[in-house]
Tab-separated table of C-alpha atoms in Angstrom:
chain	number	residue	atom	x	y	z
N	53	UNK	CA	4.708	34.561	-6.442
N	54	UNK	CA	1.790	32.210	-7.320
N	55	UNK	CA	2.479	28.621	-6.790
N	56	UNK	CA	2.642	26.314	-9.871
N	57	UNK	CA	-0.041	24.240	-10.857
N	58	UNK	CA	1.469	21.059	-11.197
N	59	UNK	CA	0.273	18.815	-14.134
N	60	UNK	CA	-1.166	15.051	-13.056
N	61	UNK	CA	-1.652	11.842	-15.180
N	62	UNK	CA	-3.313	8.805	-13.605
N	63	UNK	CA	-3.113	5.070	-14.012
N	64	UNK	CA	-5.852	2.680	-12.838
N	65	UNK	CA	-8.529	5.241	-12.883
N	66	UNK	CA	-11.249	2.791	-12.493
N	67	UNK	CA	-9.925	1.367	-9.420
N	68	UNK	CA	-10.742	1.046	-5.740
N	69	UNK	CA	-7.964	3.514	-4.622
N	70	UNK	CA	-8.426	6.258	-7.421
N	71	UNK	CA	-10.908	8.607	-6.123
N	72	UNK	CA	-8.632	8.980	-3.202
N	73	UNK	CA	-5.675	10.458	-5.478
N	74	UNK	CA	-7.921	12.262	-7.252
N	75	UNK	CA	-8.972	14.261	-4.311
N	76	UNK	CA	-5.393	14.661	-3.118
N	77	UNK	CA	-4.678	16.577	-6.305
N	78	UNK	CA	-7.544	18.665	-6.503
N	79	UNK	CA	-7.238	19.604	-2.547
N	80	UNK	CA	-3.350	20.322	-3.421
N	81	UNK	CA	-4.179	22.650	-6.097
N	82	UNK	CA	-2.868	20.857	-9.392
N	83	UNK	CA	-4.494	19.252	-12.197
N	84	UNK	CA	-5.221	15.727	-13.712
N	85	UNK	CA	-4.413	15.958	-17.212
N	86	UNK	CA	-4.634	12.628	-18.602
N	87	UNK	CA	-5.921	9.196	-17.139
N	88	UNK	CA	-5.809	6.053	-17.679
N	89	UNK	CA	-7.435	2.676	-17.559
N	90	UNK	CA	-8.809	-0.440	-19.754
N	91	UNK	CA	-12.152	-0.230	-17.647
N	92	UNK	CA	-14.263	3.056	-18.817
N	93	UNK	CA	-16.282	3.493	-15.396
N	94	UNK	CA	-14.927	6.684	-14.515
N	95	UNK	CA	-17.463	9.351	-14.145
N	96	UNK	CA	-15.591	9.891	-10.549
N	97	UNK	CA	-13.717	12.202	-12.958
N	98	UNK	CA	-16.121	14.636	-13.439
N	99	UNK	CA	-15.852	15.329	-9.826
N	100	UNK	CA	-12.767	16.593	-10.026
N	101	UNK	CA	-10.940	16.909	-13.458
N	102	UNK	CA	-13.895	16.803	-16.406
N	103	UNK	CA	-11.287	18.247	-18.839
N	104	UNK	CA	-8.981	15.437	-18.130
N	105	UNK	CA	-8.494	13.156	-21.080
N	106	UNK	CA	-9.028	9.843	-20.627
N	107	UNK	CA	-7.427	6.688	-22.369
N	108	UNK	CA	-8.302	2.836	-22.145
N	109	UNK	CA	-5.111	2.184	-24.026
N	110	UNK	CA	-1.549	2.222	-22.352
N	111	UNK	CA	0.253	2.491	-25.717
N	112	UNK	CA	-1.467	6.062	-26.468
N	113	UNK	CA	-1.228	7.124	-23.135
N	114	UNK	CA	2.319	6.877	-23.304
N	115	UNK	CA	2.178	8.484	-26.555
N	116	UNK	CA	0.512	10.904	-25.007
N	117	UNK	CA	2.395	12.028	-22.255
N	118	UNK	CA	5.593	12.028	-24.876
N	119	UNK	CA	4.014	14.313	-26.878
N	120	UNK	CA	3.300	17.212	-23.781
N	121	UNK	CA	6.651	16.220	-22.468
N	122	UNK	CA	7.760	17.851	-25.995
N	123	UNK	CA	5.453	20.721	-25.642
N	124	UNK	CA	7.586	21.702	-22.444
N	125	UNK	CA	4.767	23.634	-20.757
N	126	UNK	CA	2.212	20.942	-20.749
N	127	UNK	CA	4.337	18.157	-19.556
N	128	UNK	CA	3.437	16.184	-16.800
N	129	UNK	CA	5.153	16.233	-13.683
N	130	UNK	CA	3.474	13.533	-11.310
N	131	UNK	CA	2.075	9.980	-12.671
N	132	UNK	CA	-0.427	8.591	-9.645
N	133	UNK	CA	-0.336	4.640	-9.854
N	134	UNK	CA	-3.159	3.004	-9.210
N	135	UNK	CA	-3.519	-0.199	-11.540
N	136	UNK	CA	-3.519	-3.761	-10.046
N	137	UNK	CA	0.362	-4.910	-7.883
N	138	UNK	CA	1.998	-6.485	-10.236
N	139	UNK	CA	1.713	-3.370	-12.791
N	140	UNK	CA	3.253	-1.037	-10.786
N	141	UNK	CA	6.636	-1.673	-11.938
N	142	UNK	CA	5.895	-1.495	-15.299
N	143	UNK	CA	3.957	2.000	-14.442
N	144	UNK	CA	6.568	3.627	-12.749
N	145	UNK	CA	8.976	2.968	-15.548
N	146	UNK	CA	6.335	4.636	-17.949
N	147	UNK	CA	5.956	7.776	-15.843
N	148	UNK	CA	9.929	7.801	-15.478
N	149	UNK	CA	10.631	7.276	-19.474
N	150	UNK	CA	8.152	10.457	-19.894
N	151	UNK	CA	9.994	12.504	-17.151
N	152	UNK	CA	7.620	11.990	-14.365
N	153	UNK	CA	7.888	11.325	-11.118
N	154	UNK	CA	5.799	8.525	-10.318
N	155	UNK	CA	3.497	8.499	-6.911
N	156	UNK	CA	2.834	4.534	-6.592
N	157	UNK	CA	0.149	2.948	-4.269
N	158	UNK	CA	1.637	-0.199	-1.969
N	159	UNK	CA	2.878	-2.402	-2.524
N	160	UNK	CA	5.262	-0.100	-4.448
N	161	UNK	CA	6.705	-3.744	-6.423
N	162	UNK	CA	6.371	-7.354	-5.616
N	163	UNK	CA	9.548	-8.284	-5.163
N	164	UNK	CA	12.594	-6.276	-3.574
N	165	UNK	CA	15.276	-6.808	-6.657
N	166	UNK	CA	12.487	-4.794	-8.517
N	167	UNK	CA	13.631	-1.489	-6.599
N	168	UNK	CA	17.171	-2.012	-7.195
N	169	UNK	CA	16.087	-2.264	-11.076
N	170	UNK	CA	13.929	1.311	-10.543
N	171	UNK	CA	16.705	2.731	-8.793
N	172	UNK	CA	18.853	2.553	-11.639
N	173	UNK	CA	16.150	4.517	-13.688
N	174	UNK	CA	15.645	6.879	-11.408
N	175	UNK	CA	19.277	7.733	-11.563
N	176	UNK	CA	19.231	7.610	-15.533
N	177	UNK	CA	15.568	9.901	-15.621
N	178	UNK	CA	16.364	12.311	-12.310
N	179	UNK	CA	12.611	11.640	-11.104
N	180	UNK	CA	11.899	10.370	-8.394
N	181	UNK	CA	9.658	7.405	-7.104
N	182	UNK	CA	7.366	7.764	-4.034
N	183	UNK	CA	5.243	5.610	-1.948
N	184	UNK	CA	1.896	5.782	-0.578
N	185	UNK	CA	2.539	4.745	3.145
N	186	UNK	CA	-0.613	6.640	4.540
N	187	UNK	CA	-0.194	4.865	8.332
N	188	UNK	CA	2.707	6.624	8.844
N	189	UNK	CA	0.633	10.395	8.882
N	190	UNK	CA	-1.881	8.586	11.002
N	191	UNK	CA	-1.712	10.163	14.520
N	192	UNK	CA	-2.295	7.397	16.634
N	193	UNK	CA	1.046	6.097	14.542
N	194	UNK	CA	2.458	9.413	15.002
N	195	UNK	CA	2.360	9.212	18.818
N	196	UNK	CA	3.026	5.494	19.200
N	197	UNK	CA	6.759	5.747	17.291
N	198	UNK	CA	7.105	8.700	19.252
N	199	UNK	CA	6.353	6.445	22.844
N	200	UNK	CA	8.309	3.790	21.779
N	201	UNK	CA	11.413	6.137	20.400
N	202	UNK	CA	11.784	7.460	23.659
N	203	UNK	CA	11.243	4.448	25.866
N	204	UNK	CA	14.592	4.509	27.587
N	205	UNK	CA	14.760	0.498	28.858
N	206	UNK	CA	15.137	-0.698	25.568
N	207	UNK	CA	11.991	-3.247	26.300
N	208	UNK	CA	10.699	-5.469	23.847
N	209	UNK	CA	6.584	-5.163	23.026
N	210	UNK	CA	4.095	-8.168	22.374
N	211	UNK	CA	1.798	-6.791	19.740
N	212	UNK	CA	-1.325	-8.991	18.162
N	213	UNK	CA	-2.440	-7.571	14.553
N	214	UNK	CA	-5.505	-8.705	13.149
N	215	UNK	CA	-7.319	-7.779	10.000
N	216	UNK	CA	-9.988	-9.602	8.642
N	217	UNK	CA	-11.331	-7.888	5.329
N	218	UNK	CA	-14.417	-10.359	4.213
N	219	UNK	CA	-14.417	-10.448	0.284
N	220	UNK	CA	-16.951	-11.909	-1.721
N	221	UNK	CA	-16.658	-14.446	-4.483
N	222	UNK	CA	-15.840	-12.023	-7.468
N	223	UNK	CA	-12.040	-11.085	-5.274
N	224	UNK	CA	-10.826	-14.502	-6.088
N	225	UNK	CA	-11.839	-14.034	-9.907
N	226	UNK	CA	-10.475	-10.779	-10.079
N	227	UNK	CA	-6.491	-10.299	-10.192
N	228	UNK	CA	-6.440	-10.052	-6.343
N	229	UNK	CA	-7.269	-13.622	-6.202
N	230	UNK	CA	-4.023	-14.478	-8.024
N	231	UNK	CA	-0.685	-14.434	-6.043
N	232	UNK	CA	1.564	-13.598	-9.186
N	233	UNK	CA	-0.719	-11.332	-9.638
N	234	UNK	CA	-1.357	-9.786	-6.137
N	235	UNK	CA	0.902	-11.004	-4.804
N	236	UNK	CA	-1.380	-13.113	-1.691
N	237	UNK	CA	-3.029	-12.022	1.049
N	238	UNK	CA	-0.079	-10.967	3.397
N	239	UNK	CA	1.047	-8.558	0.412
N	240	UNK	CA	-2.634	-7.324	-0.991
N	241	UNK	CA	-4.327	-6.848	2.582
N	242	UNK	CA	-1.351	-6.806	5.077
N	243	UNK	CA	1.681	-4.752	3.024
N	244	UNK	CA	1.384	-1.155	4.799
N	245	UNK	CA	0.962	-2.951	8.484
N	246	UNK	CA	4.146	-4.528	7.755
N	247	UNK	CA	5.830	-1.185	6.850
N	248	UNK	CA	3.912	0.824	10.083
N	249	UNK	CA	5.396	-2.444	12.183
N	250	UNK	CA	8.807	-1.825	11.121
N	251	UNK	CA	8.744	1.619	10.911
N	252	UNK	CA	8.122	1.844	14.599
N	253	UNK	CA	9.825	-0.946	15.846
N	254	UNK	CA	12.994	-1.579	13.876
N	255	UNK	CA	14.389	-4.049	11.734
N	256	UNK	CA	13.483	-7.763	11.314
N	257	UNK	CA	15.213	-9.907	12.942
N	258	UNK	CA	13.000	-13.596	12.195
N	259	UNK	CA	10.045	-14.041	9.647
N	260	UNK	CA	8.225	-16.954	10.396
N	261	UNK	CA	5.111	-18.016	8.601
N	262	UNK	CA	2.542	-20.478	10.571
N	263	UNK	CA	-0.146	-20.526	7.676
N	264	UNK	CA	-0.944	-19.566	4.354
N	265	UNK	CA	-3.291	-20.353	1.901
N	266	UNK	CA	-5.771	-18.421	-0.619
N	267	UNK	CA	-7.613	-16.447	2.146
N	268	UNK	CA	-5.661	-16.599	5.004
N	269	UNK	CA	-2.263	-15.948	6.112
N	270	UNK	CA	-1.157	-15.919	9.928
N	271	UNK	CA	2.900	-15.959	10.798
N	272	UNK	CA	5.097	-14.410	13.714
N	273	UNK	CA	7.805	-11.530	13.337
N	274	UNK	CA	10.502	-11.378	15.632
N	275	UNK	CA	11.882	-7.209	15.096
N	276	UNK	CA	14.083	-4.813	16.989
N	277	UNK	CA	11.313	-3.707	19.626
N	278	UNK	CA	8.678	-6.078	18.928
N	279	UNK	CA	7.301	-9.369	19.445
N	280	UNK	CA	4.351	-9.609	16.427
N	281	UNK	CA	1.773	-12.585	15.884
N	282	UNK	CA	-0.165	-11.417	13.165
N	283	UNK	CA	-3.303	-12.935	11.314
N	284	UNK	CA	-4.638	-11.760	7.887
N	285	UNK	CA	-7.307	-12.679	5.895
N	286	UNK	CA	-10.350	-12.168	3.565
N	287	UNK	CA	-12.176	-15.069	4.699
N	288	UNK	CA	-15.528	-13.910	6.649
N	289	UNK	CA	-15.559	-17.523	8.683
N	290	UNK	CA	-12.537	-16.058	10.569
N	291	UNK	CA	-14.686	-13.058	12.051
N	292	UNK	CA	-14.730	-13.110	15.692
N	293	UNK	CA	-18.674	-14.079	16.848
N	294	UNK	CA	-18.849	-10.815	18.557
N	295	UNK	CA	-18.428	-9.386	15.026
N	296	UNK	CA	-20.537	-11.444	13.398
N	297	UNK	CA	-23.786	-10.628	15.756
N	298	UNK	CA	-23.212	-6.949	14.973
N	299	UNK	CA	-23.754	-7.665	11.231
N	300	UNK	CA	-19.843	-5.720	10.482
N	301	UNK	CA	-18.247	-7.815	7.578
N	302	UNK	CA	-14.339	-5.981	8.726
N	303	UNK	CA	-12.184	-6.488	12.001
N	304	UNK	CA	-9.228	-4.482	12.573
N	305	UNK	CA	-6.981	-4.379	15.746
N	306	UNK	CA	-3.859	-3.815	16.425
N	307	UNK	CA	-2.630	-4.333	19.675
N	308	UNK	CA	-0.077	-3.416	21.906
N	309	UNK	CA	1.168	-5.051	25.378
N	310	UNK	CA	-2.703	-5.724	25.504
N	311	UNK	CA	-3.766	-2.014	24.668
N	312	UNK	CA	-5.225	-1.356	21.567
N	313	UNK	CA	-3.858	1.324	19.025
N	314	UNK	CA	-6.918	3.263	17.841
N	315	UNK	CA	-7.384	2.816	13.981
N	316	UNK	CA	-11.288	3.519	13.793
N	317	UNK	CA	-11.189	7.525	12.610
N	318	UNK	CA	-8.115	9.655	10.962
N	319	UNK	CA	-8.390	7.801	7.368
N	320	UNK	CA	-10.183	10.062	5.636
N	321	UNK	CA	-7.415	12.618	4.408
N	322	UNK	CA	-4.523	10.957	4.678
N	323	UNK	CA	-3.944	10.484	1.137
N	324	UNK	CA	-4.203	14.496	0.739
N	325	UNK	CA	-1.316	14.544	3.729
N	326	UNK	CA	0.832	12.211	1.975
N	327	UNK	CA	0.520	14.351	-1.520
N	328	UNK	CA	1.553	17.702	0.353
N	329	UNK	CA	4.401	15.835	2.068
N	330	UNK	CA	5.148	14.256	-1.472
N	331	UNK	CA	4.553	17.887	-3.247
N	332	UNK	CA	6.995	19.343	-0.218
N	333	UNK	CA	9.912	17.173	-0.728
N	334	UNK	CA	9.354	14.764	2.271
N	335	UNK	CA	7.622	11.763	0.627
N	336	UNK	CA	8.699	8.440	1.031
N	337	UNK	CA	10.942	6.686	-1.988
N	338	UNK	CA	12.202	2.832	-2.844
N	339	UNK	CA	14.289	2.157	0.140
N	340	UNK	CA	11.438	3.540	2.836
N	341	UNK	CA	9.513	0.849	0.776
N	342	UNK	CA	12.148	-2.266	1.075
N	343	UNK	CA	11.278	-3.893	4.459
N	344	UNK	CA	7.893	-3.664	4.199
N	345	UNK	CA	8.778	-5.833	0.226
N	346	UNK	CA	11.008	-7.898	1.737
N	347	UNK	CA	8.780	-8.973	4.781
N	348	UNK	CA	6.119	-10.199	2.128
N	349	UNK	CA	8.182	-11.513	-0.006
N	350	UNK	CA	9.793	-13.984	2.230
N	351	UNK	CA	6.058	-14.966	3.529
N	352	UNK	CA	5.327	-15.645	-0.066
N	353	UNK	CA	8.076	-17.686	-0.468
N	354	UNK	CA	7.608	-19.634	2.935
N	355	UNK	CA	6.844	-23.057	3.963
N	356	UNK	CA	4.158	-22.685	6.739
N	357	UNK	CA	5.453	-24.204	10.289
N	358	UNK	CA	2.163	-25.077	11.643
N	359	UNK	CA	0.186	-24.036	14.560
N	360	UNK	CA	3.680	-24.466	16.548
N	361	UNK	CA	5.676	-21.722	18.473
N	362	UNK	CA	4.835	-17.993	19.236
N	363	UNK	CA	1.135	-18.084	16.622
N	364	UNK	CA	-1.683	-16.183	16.774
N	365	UNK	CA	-4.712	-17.147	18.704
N	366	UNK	CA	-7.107	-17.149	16.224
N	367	UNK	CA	-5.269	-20.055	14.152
N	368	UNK	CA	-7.152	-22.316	16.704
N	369	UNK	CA	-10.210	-20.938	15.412
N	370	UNK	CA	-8.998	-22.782	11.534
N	371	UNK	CA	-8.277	-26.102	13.277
């Protein structure tokens, strides 16, 4: 028996992120049906879906997916999220109220009493709500939780994560630049490391945040397994010099008891391997989501220390 081609709309088409969902539904076999976003540069469509109907207004969007949900055969199954954080909610609720499941990129909500809220629609609709939470299909991931699941002595591992993202003026007047909006830099830029961290290492047990301010955020996490200074930004000052002198613009390193976990390849499909693991059943919902919320949340809502205690190195560097 032929498998089903599943029927796809899309929110935030004009985004970033987009052209990765659109290629995980082509390269799963369904189709984007409708799309939408306020912004009209979207010719990435026509790479994939050029009978796809497009809509720059979220009031006949929604009218439109009520009206296929009433034609039975042409409703749509999946709603991708892609619009800006603090829309998400509001999204998933949409795709829900047309009897959708939603697939939402991270973070999945802002705060964690917004799952609790989704929960209870999820319940009411029967749909479900899945995350994006591509580090988690990454190998190198993949073989570290597997190292550290079956390290018998119960030790506890120093890890250093770094991730400096340079961003040009026109981030801060976009909504990223806006903390109700993005919420910050530790949620736009550092949500998914969060979730990897705990994923592998267990719950947390302290949340301590050194500094925080527009570009920069740098804090210590005290979980199960793990030891973590970590240090996030979008400031291109805080680029080590070795960096700099090779002209790159984006440091990333994550690592582990001195060894670091190797993050430079494996990206390119993993939004296609989180759609067939979505598509099979095994996708990840609201409470896979919840530490990663809460952790960012709480750093949000934090009164920096100071360059006291267990902080990362490169806080000297901001002295």
């Amino acid at each position: 028996m032929a498998k089903k081609t599943l029927n796809f709309g899309l929110i935030g088409a004009a985004g970033y992120i987009a052209p990765r969902h659109m290629k995980a539904i082509y390269e799963t076999g369904n189709n984007l049906t409708a799309a939408l976003d306020p912004f009209d540069s979207v010719g990435i469509i026509d790479s994939y879906f050029p009978n796809a109907d497009f809509f720059t207004e979220p009031e006949r969007f929604d009218r439109h997916l009520d009206k296929l949900r009433r034609k039975g055969d042409q409703k749509i199954d999946y709603v991708s999220i892609c619009s800006p954080n603090y829309l998400h909610d509001s999204h998933i609720r949409l795709a829900l109220r047309n009897g959708a499941n939603a697939i939402c990129e991270k973070p999945l909500v802002l705060n964690p009493w917004n799952l609790d809220g989704l929960a209870v629609i999820e319940k009411e609709s029967g749909k479900k709500v899945y995350n994006i939470l591509q580090l988690r299909h990454h190998q190198s991931i993949i073989d570290l939780k597997k190292k550290i699941d079956n390290d018998p002595n119960g030790k506890i591992y120093d890890i250093d994560l770094t991730y400096i993202t340079s961003r040009g003026h026109w981030y801060f007047i976009s909504w990223k630049g806006y903390p109700e909006k993005s919420g910050g830099v530790a949620t736009n830029i550092g949500v998914h490391f969060y979730d990897m961290l705990t994923y592998i290492f267990g719950d947390v047990k302290r949340n301590t945040v050194h500094y925080s301010d527009d570009k920069t955020a740098a804090g210590f996490l005290l979980l199960k397994k793990a030891r973590v200074r970590w240090f996030l930004s979008v400031d291109a000052k805080n680029l080590p010099d070795d960096i700099v002198a090779k002209g790159q613009r984006t440091f990333r390193q994550i690592s582990v008891e001195g060894d670091d976990i190797e993050f430079s390849g494996g990206f390119t499909d993993l939004h296609t391997v989180s759609y067939k693991e979505i598509l099979a059943g095994r996708g990840f919902g609201l409470e896979e989501a919840r530490k990663s919320i809460e952790i960012v949340q709480h750093i949000r809502n934090s009164k920096p220390i100071g360059i006291r205690g267990d902080y990362h190195p490169l806080l000297l560097k901001l002295k």
